[in-house]
């Protein structure tokens, strides 16, 4: 199996943190090989344990493996630029979130926030397993709603490509140049004590 670039060669934390956070990144190069169902279930199990308001667990993951009869439906939701590299994914997912509380039907103002937390759990688990996990906004949300029969009380949030890491040569020249872990803004640019002062 191909080894992804080591993010620790490209990233350094300014303050002490677990290395797992530095290890998670969003590569694109994949082999086109399947992943075992046990690995897929481990990713979803990690997502399951994300925090949520009132323990609502309002995220849902719809997916297709490349062997599935649903693969073409999921693949065709992607924008052309993402199709160019997602054709080597083992799994494609659509993340949705329930917009209302199941207990009373009232609007849930943090459904998107909670779904993002579930994705992060899944992505971190993928990093520990040496898998590619890449979240995307580049897909047709209205087609996803229609083709996947997503009810109106669910928001269509994002898509995810998951797969075995591949060689850089499978990517276009443009994508190959971008295929390395990136840095982050310093803490001082993303946080402040007191009122907004950026």
Short mmCIF file of N, CA and C in Angstrom, two decimals:
data_model
loop_
_atom_site.label_atom_id
_atom_site.label_comp_id
_atom_site.label_asym_id
_atom_site.label_seq_id
_atom_site.Cartn_x
_atom_site.Cartn_y
_atom_site.Cartn_z
N UNK A 1 0.84 -1.19 0.00
CA UNK A 1 0.00 0.00 0.00
C UNK A 1 0.88 1.25 0.00
N UNK A 2 0.49 2.26 -0.76
CA UNK A 2 1.21 3.52 -0.83
C UNK A 2 1.13 4.23 0.51
N UNK A 3 2.21 4.87 0.89
CA UNK A 3 2.23 5.66 2.11
C UNK A 3 1.99 7.12 1.78
N UNK A 4 1.05 7.73 2.46
CA UNK A 4 0.83 9.16 2.31
C UNK A 4 2.04 9.93 2.83
N UNK A 5 2.26 11.16 2.35
CA UNK A 5 3.31 11.98 2.95
C UNK A 5 3.07 12.10 4.45
N UNK A 6 4.12 12.13 5.21
CA UNK A 6 3.99 12.26 6.66
C UNK A 6 3.69 13.71 7.00
N UNK A 7 2.50 14.00 7.50
CA UNK A 7 2.16 15.39 7.82
C UNK A 7 3.12 16.03 8.83
N UNK A 8 3.74 15.20 9.67
CA UNK A 8 4.65 15.75 10.67
C UNK A 8 5.92 16.32 10.03
N UNK A 9 6.16 15.97 8.76
CA UNK A 9 7.27 16.58 8.02
C UNK A 9 6.89 17.95 7.49
N UNK A 10 5.61 18.28 7.51
CA UNK A 10 5.11 19.53 6.92
C UNK A 10 4.46 20.46 7.94
N UNK A 11 4.14 19.94 9.10
CA UNK A 11 3.35 20.69 10.07
C UNK A 11 4.01 20.68 11.44
N UNK A 12 3.85 21.79 12.13
CA UNK A 12 4.33 21.87 13.51
C UNK A 12 3.33 22.69 14.32
N UNK A 13 2.92 22.16 15.44
CA UNK A 13 1.99 22.88 16.31
C UNK A 13 2.74 23.97 17.07
N UNK A 14 2.07 25.08 17.31
CA UNK A 14 2.66 26.17 18.10
C UNK A 14 2.49 25.93 19.59
N UNK A 15 1.54 25.08 19.95
CA UNK A 15 1.25 24.77 21.35
C UNK A 15 1.10 23.25 21.46
N UNK A 16 1.31 22.66 22.61
CA UNK A 16 1.25 21.20 22.74
C UNK A 16 -0.14 20.64 22.44
N UNK A 17 -0.19 19.70 21.51
CA UNK A 17 -1.43 18.99 21.18
C UNK A 17 -1.07 17.54 20.83
N UNK A 18 -2.07 16.69 20.78
CA UNK A 18 -1.87 15.32 20.33
C UNK A 18 -1.52 15.34 18.84
N UNK A 19 -0.56 14.54 18.43
CA UNK A 19 -0.12 14.51 17.04
C UNK A 19 -1.23 14.10 16.08
N UNK A 20 -2.26 13.44 16.57
CA UNK A 20 -3.36 13.02 15.71
C UNK A 20 -3.94 14.21 14.94
N UNK A 21 -4.00 15.38 15.57
CA UNK A 21 -4.58 16.54 14.91
C UNK A 21 -3.72 17.02 13.75
N UNK A 22 -2.42 16.84 13.86
CA UNK A 22 -1.52 17.21 12.78
C UNK A 22 -1.55 16.16 11.66
N UNK A 23 -1.85 14.92 12.03
CA UNK A 23 -1.85 13.82 11.05
C UNK A 23 -3.04 13.87 10.11
N UNK A 24 -4.15 14.50 10.54
CA UNK A 24 -5.33 14.55 9.68
C UNK A 24 -5.16 15.63 8.61
N UNK A 25 -5.28 15.21 7.36
CA UNK A 25 -5.29 16.16 6.25
C UNK A 25 -6.17 15.60 5.15
N UNK A 26 -6.26 16.26 4.01
CA UNK A 26 -7.23 15.88 2.98
C UNK A 26 -6.55 15.59 1.64
N UNK A 27 -5.84 14.47 1.54
CA UNK A 27 -5.25 14.11 0.25
C UNK A 27 -6.31 13.70 -0.76
N UNK A 28 -5.90 13.57 -2.02
CA UNK A 28 -6.81 13.18 -3.10
C UNK A 28 -6.39 11.89 -3.80
N UNK A 29 -5.09 11.59 -3.80
CA UNK A 29 -4.60 10.43 -4.56
C UNK A 29 -5.04 9.13 -3.88
N UNK A 30 -5.79 8.32 -4.63
CA UNK A 30 -6.27 7.04 -4.12
C UNK A 30 -6.02 5.96 -5.17
N UNK A 31 -6.06 4.71 -4.75
CA UNK A 31 -5.70 3.59 -5.63
C UNK A 31 -6.87 3.04 -6.44
N UNK A 32 -8.09 3.26 -6.00
CA UNK A 32 -9.24 2.61 -6.63
C UNK A 32 -9.57 1.28 -6.00
N UNK A 33 -8.76 0.86 -5.01
CA UNK A 33 -9.04 -0.39 -4.31
C UNK A 33 -10.17 -0.19 -3.31
N UNK A 34 -10.86 -1.26 -3.02
CA UNK A 34 -11.90 -1.23 -2.00
C UNK A 34 -11.26 -1.18 -0.62
N UNK A 35 -12.06 -0.82 0.37
CA UNK A 35 -11.64 -0.97 1.75
C UNK A 35 -12.56 -2.00 2.39
N UNK A 36 -12.06 -2.76 3.35
CA UNK A 36 -12.92 -3.76 4.00
C UNK A 36 -14.10 -3.09 4.71
N UNK A 37 -15.21 -3.79 4.74
CA UNK A 37 -16.39 -3.26 5.44
C UNK A 37 -16.07 -2.95 6.90
N UNK A 38 -15.18 -3.73 7.50
CA UNK A 38 -14.82 -3.48 8.89
C UNK A 38 -14.18 -2.11 9.07
N UNK A 39 -13.39 -1.67 8.09
CA UNK A 39 -12.80 -0.33 8.17
C UNK A 39 -13.86 0.75 8.01
N UNK A 40 -14.78 0.54 7.09
CA UNK A 40 -15.88 1.50 6.91
C UNK A 40 -16.69 1.61 8.19
N UNK A 41 -16.98 0.49 8.82
CA UNK A 41 -17.75 0.51 10.06
C UNK A 41 -16.97 1.20 11.18
N UNK A 42 -15.66 1.07 11.21
CA UNK A 42 -14.85 1.78 12.21
C UNK A 42 -14.94 3.29 12.02
N UNK A 43 -14.93 3.73 10.77
CA UNK A 43 -15.07 5.17 10.50
C UNK A 43 -16.43 5.67 11.00
N UNK A 44 -17.48 4.93 10.68
CA UNK A 44 -18.82 5.34 11.09
C UNK A 44 -19.00 5.23 12.60
N UNK A 45 -18.34 4.26 13.22
CA UNK A 45 -18.40 4.13 14.68
C UNK A 45 -17.77 5.35 15.34
N UNK A 46 -16.66 5.83 14.79
CA UNK A 46 -16.03 7.03 15.35
C UNK A 46 -16.97 8.22 15.23
N UNK A 47 -17.63 8.35 14.07
CA UNK A 47 -18.58 9.45 13.87
C UNK A 47 -19.73 9.38 14.88
N UNK A 48 -20.13 8.17 15.18
CA UNK A 48 -21.26 7.93 16.10
C UNK A 48 -21.02 8.57 17.47
N UNK A 49 -19.76 8.65 17.90
CA UNK A 49 -19.46 9.12 19.24
C UNK A 49 -19.18 10.61 19.32
N UNK A 50 -19.53 11.34 18.29
CA UNK A 50 -19.36 12.81 18.33
C UNK A 50 -20.34 13.44 19.32
N UNK A 51 -19.99 14.61 19.87
CA UNK A 51 -20.92 15.31 20.74
C UNK A 51 -22.07 15.91 19.94
N UNK A 52 -23.23 16.05 20.58
CA UNK A 52 -24.36 16.69 19.91
C UNK A 52 -25.29 17.31 20.95
N UNK A 53 -26.02 18.33 20.52
CA UNK A 53 -26.92 19.02 21.42
C UNK A 53 -28.03 18.07 21.89
N UNK A 54 -28.26 18.04 23.18
CA UNK A 54 -29.25 17.14 23.78
C UNK A 54 -29.06 15.68 23.34
N UNK A 55 -27.85 15.33 22.98
CA UNK A 55 -27.55 13.98 22.49
C UNK A 55 -28.44 13.60 21.30
N UNK A 56 -28.73 14.58 20.46
CA UNK A 56 -29.63 14.39 19.33
C UNK A 56 -29.05 13.45 18.27
N UNK A 57 -27.73 13.49 18.10
CA UNK A 57 -27.08 12.65 17.08
C UNK A 57 -27.79 12.80 15.72
N UNK A 58 -27.93 14.03 15.30
CA UNK A 58 -28.76 14.34 14.13
C UNK A 58 -28.08 14.13 12.78
N UNK A 59 -26.82 13.71 12.77
CA UNK A 59 -26.13 13.43 11.51
C UNK A 59 -26.56 12.11 10.93
N UNK A 60 -26.49 12.03 9.61
CA UNK A 60 -26.72 10.77 8.90
C UNK A 60 -25.69 10.70 7.78
N UNK A 61 -25.20 9.49 7.50
CA UNK A 61 -24.23 9.26 6.44
C UNK A 61 -24.82 8.30 5.43
N UNK A 62 -25.06 8.78 4.22
CA UNK A 62 -25.50 7.94 3.12
C UNK A 62 -24.26 7.60 2.32
N UNK A 63 -24.09 6.34 1.92
CA UNK A 63 -22.84 6.01 1.24
C UNK A 63 -23.03 4.96 0.15
N UNK A 64 -22.04 4.92 -0.73
CA UNK A 64 -21.95 3.90 -1.76
C UNK A 64 -20.51 3.43 -1.85
N UNK A 65 -20.32 2.13 -1.83
CA UNK A 65 -18.99 1.58 -2.12
C UNK A 65 -18.87 1.46 -3.64
N UNK A 66 -17.63 1.36 -4.11
CA UNK A 66 -17.44 1.35 -5.56
C UNK A 66 -18.04 0.10 -6.22
N UNK A 67 -18.29 -0.96 -5.45
CA UNK A 67 -18.92 -2.16 -5.99
C UNK A 67 -20.44 -2.08 -5.97
N UNK A 68 -20.96 -1.06 -5.33
CA UNK A 68 -22.39 -0.96 -5.09
C UNK A 68 -23.16 -0.53 -6.34
N UNK A 69 -24.40 -0.93 -6.41
CA UNK A 69 -25.28 -0.46 -7.48
C UNK A 69 -25.55 1.03 -7.38
N UNK A 70 -25.24 1.62 -6.22
CA UNK A 70 -25.49 3.05 -6.01
C UNK A 70 -24.29 3.93 -6.37
N UNK A 71 -23.15 3.32 -6.70
CA UNK A 71 -21.92 4.09 -6.93
C UNK A 71 -22.12 5.19 -7.98
N UNK A 72 -22.68 4.85 -9.10
CA UNK A 72 -22.84 5.82 -10.19
C UNK A 72 -23.71 6.99 -9.76
N UNK A 73 -24.75 6.72 -8.98
CA UNK A 73 -25.62 7.80 -8.50
C UNK A 73 -24.82 8.78 -7.66
N UNK A 74 -24.03 8.28 -6.72
CA UNK A 74 -23.23 9.15 -5.86
C UNK A 74 -22.16 9.87 -6.66
N UNK A 75 -21.47 9.13 -7.53
CA UNK A 75 -20.39 9.72 -8.33
C UNK A 75 -20.92 10.86 -9.20
N UNK A 76 -22.10 10.69 -9.78
CA UNK A 76 -22.66 11.72 -10.67
C UNK A 76 -23.10 12.98 -9.93
N UNK A 77 -23.16 12.93 -8.60
CA UNK A 77 -23.49 14.14 -7.83
C UNK A 77 -22.31 15.11 -7.79
N UNK A 78 -21.10 14.60 -7.99
CA UNK A 78 -19.90 15.41 -7.85
C UNK A 78 -19.72 16.36 -9.02
N UNK A 79 -19.13 17.53 -8.72
CA UNK A 79 -18.73 18.44 -9.78
C UNK A 79 -17.61 17.77 -10.58
N UNK A 80 -17.45 18.17 -11.82
CA UNK A 80 -16.48 17.54 -12.71
C UNK A 80 -15.06 17.57 -12.12
N UNK A 81 -14.69 18.66 -11.49
CA UNK A 81 -13.34 18.77 -10.92
C UNK A 81 -13.10 17.71 -9.84
N UNK A 82 -14.13 17.38 -9.08
CA UNK A 82 -13.98 16.33 -8.06
C UNK A 82 -14.11 14.93 -8.65
N UNK A 83 -14.88 14.79 -9.70
CA UNK A 83 -14.96 13.48 -10.37
C UNK A 83 -13.60 13.05 -10.90
N UNK A 84 -12.77 14.02 -11.26
CA UNK A 84 -11.48 13.72 -11.86
C UNK A 84 -10.57 12.91 -10.94
N UNK A 85 -10.76 13.05 -9.63
CA UNK A 85 -9.93 12.27 -8.69
C UNK A 85 -10.75 11.31 -7.83
N UNK A 86 -12.04 11.56 -7.68
CA UNK A 86 -12.88 10.67 -6.87
C UNK A 86 -13.19 9.35 -7.57
N UNK A 87 -12.83 9.23 -8.84
CA UNK A 87 -13.06 7.96 -9.53
C UNK A 87 -12.22 6.83 -8.94
N UNK A 88 -11.24 7.18 -8.10
CA UNK A 88 -10.39 6.18 -7.45
C UNK A 88 -10.78 5.97 -5.98
N UNK A 89 -11.87 6.55 -5.54
CA UNK A 89 -12.31 6.38 -4.15
C UNK A 89 -12.89 4.98 -3.95
N UNK A 90 -12.82 4.52 -2.72
CA UNK A 90 -13.45 3.24 -2.36
C UNK A 90 -14.89 3.45 -1.92
N UNK A 91 -15.15 4.61 -1.31
CA UNK A 91 -16.47 4.94 -0.77
C UNK A 91 -16.75 6.41 -1.03
N UNK A 92 -17.97 6.72 -1.41
CA UNK A 92 -18.45 8.10 -1.47
C UNK A 92 -19.60 8.23 -0.49
N UNK A 93 -19.60 9.31 0.27
CA UNK A 93 -20.65 9.56 1.27
C UNK A 93 -21.28 10.92 1.06
N UNK A 94 -22.53 11.01 1.43
CA UNK A 94 -23.21 12.29 1.57
C UNK A 94 -23.59 12.44 3.03
N UNK A 95 -23.19 13.56 3.61
CA UNK A 95 -23.50 13.85 5.02
C UNK A 95 -24.74 14.73 5.05
N UNK A 96 -25.72 14.33 5.84
CA UNK A 96 -26.93 15.14 6.02
C UNK A 96 -27.17 15.31 7.51
N UNK A 97 -28.00 16.28 7.85
CA UNK A 97 -28.31 16.50 9.27
C UNK A 97 -29.78 16.86 9.42
N UNK A 98 -30.38 16.35 10.50
CA UNK A 98 -31.79 16.60 10.79
C UNK A 98 -31.93 18.01 11.32
N UNK A 99 -32.76 18.81 10.69
CA UNK A 99 -32.87 20.24 11.01
C UNK A 99 -33.77 20.51 12.21
N UNK A 100 -34.50 19.48 12.65
CA UNK A 100 -35.41 19.66 13.79
C UNK A 100 -35.14 18.60 14.84
N UNK A 101 -35.49 18.91 16.08
CA UNK A 101 -35.30 17.96 17.16
C UNK A 101 -36.31 16.82 17.04
N UNK A 102 -35.83 15.60 17.20
CA UNK A 102 -36.72 14.45 17.06
C UNK A 102 -37.75 14.38 18.18
N UNK A 103 -37.43 14.95 19.34
CA UNK A 103 -38.34 14.83 20.49
C UNK A 103 -39.53 15.78 20.43
N UNK A 104 -39.40 16.92 19.70
CA UNK A 104 -40.51 17.87 19.70
C UNK A 104 -40.73 18.56 18.35
N UNK A 105 -39.90 18.31 17.35
CA UNK A 105 -40.08 18.92 16.04
C UNK A 105 -39.65 20.36 15.94
N UNK A 106 -39.12 20.93 17.02
CA UNK A 106 -38.66 22.33 16.98
C UNK A 106 -37.34 22.43 16.21
N UNK A 107 -37.07 23.61 15.62
CA UNK A 107 -35.82 23.79 14.88
C UNK A 107 -34.60 23.54 15.76
N UNK A 108 -33.62 22.85 15.21
CA UNK A 108 -32.35 22.61 15.88
C UNK A 108 -31.33 23.58 15.29
N UNK A 109 -30.95 24.62 16.04
CA UNK A 109 -30.08 25.65 15.46
C UNK A 109 -28.63 25.21 15.25
N UNK A 110 -28.25 24.03 15.76
CA UNK A 110 -26.84 23.61 15.64
C UNK A 110 -26.69 22.28 14.90
N UNK A 111 -27.66 21.92 14.07
CA UNK A 111 -27.57 20.64 13.35
C UNK A 111 -26.34 20.58 12.46
N UNK A 112 -26.00 21.67 11.82
CA UNK A 112 -24.81 21.70 10.96
C UNK A 112 -23.54 21.59 11.79
N UNK A 113 -23.49 22.29 12.89
CA UNK A 113 -22.34 22.25 13.81
C UNK A 113 -22.10 20.82 14.28
N UNK A 114 -23.16 20.15 14.68
CA UNK A 114 -23.03 18.78 15.19
C UNK A 114 -22.61 17.80 14.09
N UNK A 115 -23.15 17.97 12.89
CA UNK A 115 -22.75 17.10 11.78
C UNK A 115 -21.27 17.29 11.46
N UNK A 116 -20.79 18.51 11.58
CA UNK A 116 -19.37 18.78 11.37
C UNK A 116 -18.51 18.06 12.39
N UNK A 117 -18.98 18.00 13.64
CA UNK A 117 -18.25 17.28 14.67
C UNK A 117 -18.18 15.79 14.35
N UNK A 118 -19.27 15.24 13.83
CA UNK A 118 -19.28 13.83 13.47
C UNK A 118 -18.31 13.56 12.32
N UNK A 119 -18.29 14.46 11.34
CA UNK A 119 -17.33 14.30 10.24
C UNK A 119 -15.90 14.34 10.77
N UNK A 120 -15.61 15.26 11.68
CA UNK A 120 -14.25 15.35 12.21
C UNK A 120 -13.84 14.05 12.91
N UNK A 121 -14.76 13.46 13.66
CA UNK A 121 -14.46 12.17 14.28
C UNK A 121 -14.11 11.13 13.22
N UNK A 122 -14.91 11.09 12.17
CA UNK A 122 -14.67 10.13 11.09
C UNK A 122 -13.32 10.40 10.44
N UNK A 123 -13.01 11.67 10.19
CA UNK A 123 -11.75 12.03 9.55
C UNK A 123 -10.55 11.69 10.42
N UNK A 124 -10.65 11.93 11.72
CA UNK A 124 -9.55 11.60 12.62
C UNK A 124 -9.34 10.09 12.69
N UNK A 125 -10.44 9.34 12.72
CA UNK A 125 -10.32 7.88 12.71
C UNK A 125 -9.64 7.42 11.43
N UNK A 126 -10.02 8.02 10.31
CA UNK A 126 -9.37 7.68 9.04
C UNK A 126 -7.88 7.96 9.06
N UNK A 127 -7.49 9.06 9.71
CA UNK A 127 -6.06 9.39 9.81
C UNK A 127 -5.31 8.32 10.59
N UNK A 128 -5.93 7.79 11.66
CA UNK A 128 -5.26 6.75 12.44
C UNK A 128 -5.13 5.45 11.66
N UNK A 129 -6.00 5.27 10.66
CA UNK A 129 -6.01 4.04 9.87
C UNK A 129 -5.20 4.16 8.58
N UNK A 130 -4.64 5.34 8.32
CA UNK A 130 -3.86 5.55 7.11
C UNK A 130 -4.70 5.65 5.85
N UNK A 131 -5.96 6.03 5.97
CA UNK A 131 -6.86 6.16 4.83
C UNK A 131 -6.95 7.60 4.36
N UNK A 132 -7.32 7.77 3.11
CA UNK A 132 -7.69 9.09 2.59
C UNK A 132 -9.13 9.34 3.03
N UNK A 133 -9.36 10.49 3.66
CA UNK A 133 -10.71 10.96 3.98
C UNK A 133 -10.75 12.42 3.57
N UNK A 134 -11.54 12.74 2.57
CA UNK A 134 -11.55 14.09 2.00
C UNK A 134 -12.97 14.60 1.91
N UNK A 135 -13.29 15.63 2.69
CA UNK A 135 -14.61 16.25 2.64
C UNK A 135 -14.69 17.24 1.49
N UNK A 136 -15.91 17.39 0.93
CA UNK A 136 -16.09 18.25 -0.25
C UNK A 136 -17.42 19.00 -0.22
N UNK A 137 -17.36 20.22 -0.75
CA UNK A 137 -18.58 20.98 -1.00
C UNK A 137 -18.94 20.96 -2.48
N UNK A 138 -18.02 20.48 -3.32
CA UNK A 138 -18.19 20.51 -4.77
C UNK A 138 -19.07 19.40 -5.30
N UNK A 139 -20.36 19.52 -5.06
CA UNK A 139 -21.33 18.56 -5.58
C UNK A 139 -22.68 19.25 -5.67
N UNK A 140 -23.61 18.63 -6.36
CA UNK A 140 -24.93 19.23 -6.58
C UNK A 140 -25.87 18.81 -5.45
N UNK A 141 -26.13 19.73 -4.54
CA UNK A 141 -26.95 19.42 -3.37
C UNK A 141 -28.40 19.11 -3.73
N UNK A 142 -28.94 19.85 -4.67
CA UNK A 142 -30.35 19.60 -5.03
C UNK A 142 -30.50 18.24 -5.71
N UNK A 143 -29.53 17.86 -6.54
CA UNK A 143 -29.57 16.52 -7.14
C UNK A 143 -29.42 15.44 -6.07
N UNK A 144 -28.55 15.71 -5.08
CA UNK A 144 -28.38 14.74 -3.99
C UNK A 144 -29.71 14.54 -3.26
N UNK A 145 -30.40 15.62 -2.99
CA UNK A 145 -31.69 15.51 -2.30
C UNK A 145 -32.68 14.67 -3.11
N UNK A 146 -32.73 14.95 -4.41
CA UNK A 146 -33.68 14.24 -5.26
C UNK A 146 -33.27 12.77 -5.46
N UNK A 147 -32.02 12.55 -5.88
CA UNK A 147 -31.58 11.20 -6.23
C UNK A 147 -31.51 10.26 -5.02
N UNK A 148 -31.21 10.83 -3.86
CA UNK A 148 -31.07 10.00 -2.65
C UNK A 148 -32.31 10.05 -1.76
N UNK A 149 -33.36 10.74 -2.25
CA UNK A 149 -34.65 10.77 -1.57
C UNK A 149 -34.53 11.31 -0.13
N UNK A 150 -33.78 12.41 0.01
CA UNK A 150 -33.54 13.02 1.31
C UNK A 150 -34.74 13.89 1.68
N UNK A 151 -35.37 13.64 2.82
CA UNK A 151 -36.55 14.42 3.21
C UNK A 151 -36.21 15.91 3.43
N UNK A 152 -37.22 16.75 3.33
CA UNK A 152 -37.04 18.19 3.46
C UNK A 152 -36.56 18.62 4.84
N UNK A 153 -36.81 17.81 5.87
CA UNK A 153 -36.39 18.22 7.20
C UNK A 153 -34.94 17.82 7.50
N UNK A 154 -34.21 17.41 6.47
CA UNK A 154 -32.78 17.15 6.57
C UNK A 154 -32.02 18.12 5.68
N UNK A 155 -30.92 18.64 6.16
CA UNK A 155 -30.04 19.50 5.37
C UNK A 155 -28.97 18.64 4.71
N UNK A 156 -28.68 18.94 3.46
CA UNK A 156 -27.59 18.28 2.76
C UNK A 156 -26.33 19.08 3.04
N UNK A 157 -25.35 18.45 3.71
CA UNK A 157 -24.20 19.19 4.23
C UNK A 157 -22.96 19.10 3.34
N UNK A 158 -22.51 17.90 3.01
CA UNK A 158 -21.23 17.73 2.33
C UNK A 158 -21.13 16.34 1.75
N UNK A 159 -20.10 16.12 0.94
CA UNK A 159 -19.74 14.78 0.50
C UNK A 159 -18.36 14.44 1.01
N UNK A 160 -18.07 13.15 1.09
CA UNK A 160 -16.77 12.66 1.56
C UNK A 160 -16.31 11.57 0.61
N UNK A 161 -15.04 11.64 0.22
CA UNK A 161 -14.40 10.55 -0.51
C UNK A 161 -13.46 9.84 0.44
N UNK A 162 -13.49 8.51 0.42
CA UNK A 162 -12.67 7.68 1.30
C UNK A 162 -11.99 6.62 0.45
N UNK A 163 -10.72 6.38 0.72
CA UNK A 163 -10.04 5.34 -0.05
C UNK A 163 -8.66 5.01 0.46
N UNK A 164 -8.03 4.08 -0.22
CA UNK A 164 -6.65 3.71 0.05
C UNK A 164 -5.74 4.76 -0.59
N UNK A 165 -4.68 5.18 0.10
CA UNK A 165 -3.80 6.19 -0.48
C UNK A 165 -3.14 5.67 -1.76
N UNK A 166 -3.06 6.55 -2.76
CA UNK A 166 -2.51 6.18 -4.06
C UNK A 166 -1.28 6.98 -4.43
N UNK A 167 -0.75 6.69 -5.58
CA UNK A 167 0.43 7.38 -6.09
C UNK A 167 0.03 8.75 -6.65
N UNK A 168 0.93 9.71 -6.54
CA UNK A 168 0.66 11.06 -7.05
C UNK A 168 0.38 11.07 -8.54
N UNK A 169 0.94 10.10 -9.26
CA UNK A 169 0.81 10.07 -10.72
C UNK A 169 -0.63 9.92 -11.19
N UNK A 170 -1.54 9.48 -10.30
CA UNK A 170 -2.95 9.34 -10.71
C UNK A 170 -3.64 10.70 -10.78
N UNK A 171 -3.00 11.74 -10.27
CA UNK A 171 -3.60 13.07 -10.24
C UNK A 171 -3.12 13.93 -11.41
N UNK A 172 -3.90 14.94 -11.74
CA UNK A 172 -3.48 15.92 -12.74
C UNK A 172 -2.28 16.70 -12.19
N UNK A 173 -1.56 17.37 -13.09
CA UNK A 173 -0.41 18.17 -12.67
C UNK A 173 -0.81 19.20 -11.62
N UNK A 174 -1.95 19.85 -11.85
CA UNK A 174 -2.41 20.89 -10.92
C UNK A 174 -2.67 20.31 -9.53
N UNK A 175 -3.37 19.18 -9.46
CA UNK A 175 -3.67 18.57 -8.17
C UNK A 175 -2.42 17.99 -7.52
N UNK A 176 -1.51 17.47 -8.33
CA UNK A 176 -0.28 16.89 -7.79
C UNK A 176 0.51 17.93 -7.01
N UNK A 177 0.52 19.16 -7.51
CA UNK A 177 1.25 20.24 -6.84
C UNK A 177 0.64 20.58 -5.48
N UNK A 178 -0.63 20.31 -5.31
CA UNK A 178 -1.33 20.66 -4.06
C UNK A 178 -1.39 19.50 -3.07
N UNK A 179 -0.84 18.35 -3.44
CA UNK A 179 -1.00 17.12 -2.65
C UNK A 179 0.03 17.03 -1.53
N UNK A 180 -0.04 17.95 -0.59
CA UNK A 180 0.77 17.84 0.61
C UNK A 180 0.05 18.53 1.77
N UNK A 181 0.31 18.08 2.99
CA UNK A 181 -0.36 18.68 4.15
C UNK A 181 -0.07 20.18 4.23
N UNK A 182 -1.09 20.94 4.54
CA UNK A 182 -0.94 22.40 4.61
C UNK A 182 -0.86 22.86 6.06
N UNK A 183 -0.39 24.08 6.23
CA UNK A 183 -0.31 24.68 7.56
C UNK A 183 -1.63 25.29 7.98
N UNK A 184 -1.61 25.99 9.08
CA UNK A 184 -2.80 26.65 9.60
C UNK A 184 -2.45 28.04 10.11
N UNK A 185 -3.46 28.90 10.18
CA UNK A 185 -3.28 30.22 10.77
C UNK A 185 -2.89 30.08 12.23
N UNK A 186 -2.12 31.03 12.75
CA UNK A 186 -1.80 30.96 14.19
C UNK A 186 -3.05 31.17 15.04
N UNK A 187 -2.99 30.67 16.27
CA UNK A 187 -4.11 30.79 17.20
C UNK A 187 -4.55 32.25 17.34
N UNK A 188 -3.61 33.17 17.31
CA UNK A 188 -3.93 34.59 17.48
C UNK A 188 -4.83 35.13 16.37
N UNK A 189 -4.86 34.46 15.21
CA UNK A 189 -5.71 34.90 14.10
C UNK A 189 -7.08 34.26 14.12
N UNK A 190 -7.30 33.29 15.00
CA UNK A 190 -8.59 32.59 15.01
C UNK A 190 -9.29 32.72 16.36
N UNK A 191 -8.68 33.42 17.31
CA UNK A 191 -9.31 33.54 18.63
C UNK A 191 -8.95 34.88 19.25
N UNK A 192 -9.83 35.37 20.11
CA UNK A 192 -9.55 36.59 20.86
C UNK A 192 -10.35 36.56 22.15
N UNK A 193 -9.83 37.16 23.17
CA UNK A 193 -10.56 37.27 24.42
C UNK A 193 -11.50 38.46 24.33
N UNK A 194 -12.75 38.25 24.71
CA UNK A 194 -13.72 39.35 24.70
C UNK A 194 -14.38 39.52 23.32
N UNK A 195 -14.87 40.75 23.06
CA UNK A 195 -15.62 41.01 21.82
C UNK A 195 -14.76 40.79 20.58
N UNK A 196 -15.44 40.69 19.45
CA UNK A 196 -14.80 40.50 18.15
C UNK A 196 -13.78 41.59 17.91
N UNK A 197 -12.53 41.20 17.62
CA UNK A 197 -11.48 42.20 17.40
C UNK A 197 -10.47 41.73 16.35
N UNK A 198 -10.98 41.13 15.29
CA UNK A 198 -10.08 40.65 14.23
C UNK A 198 -9.92 41.69 13.15
#
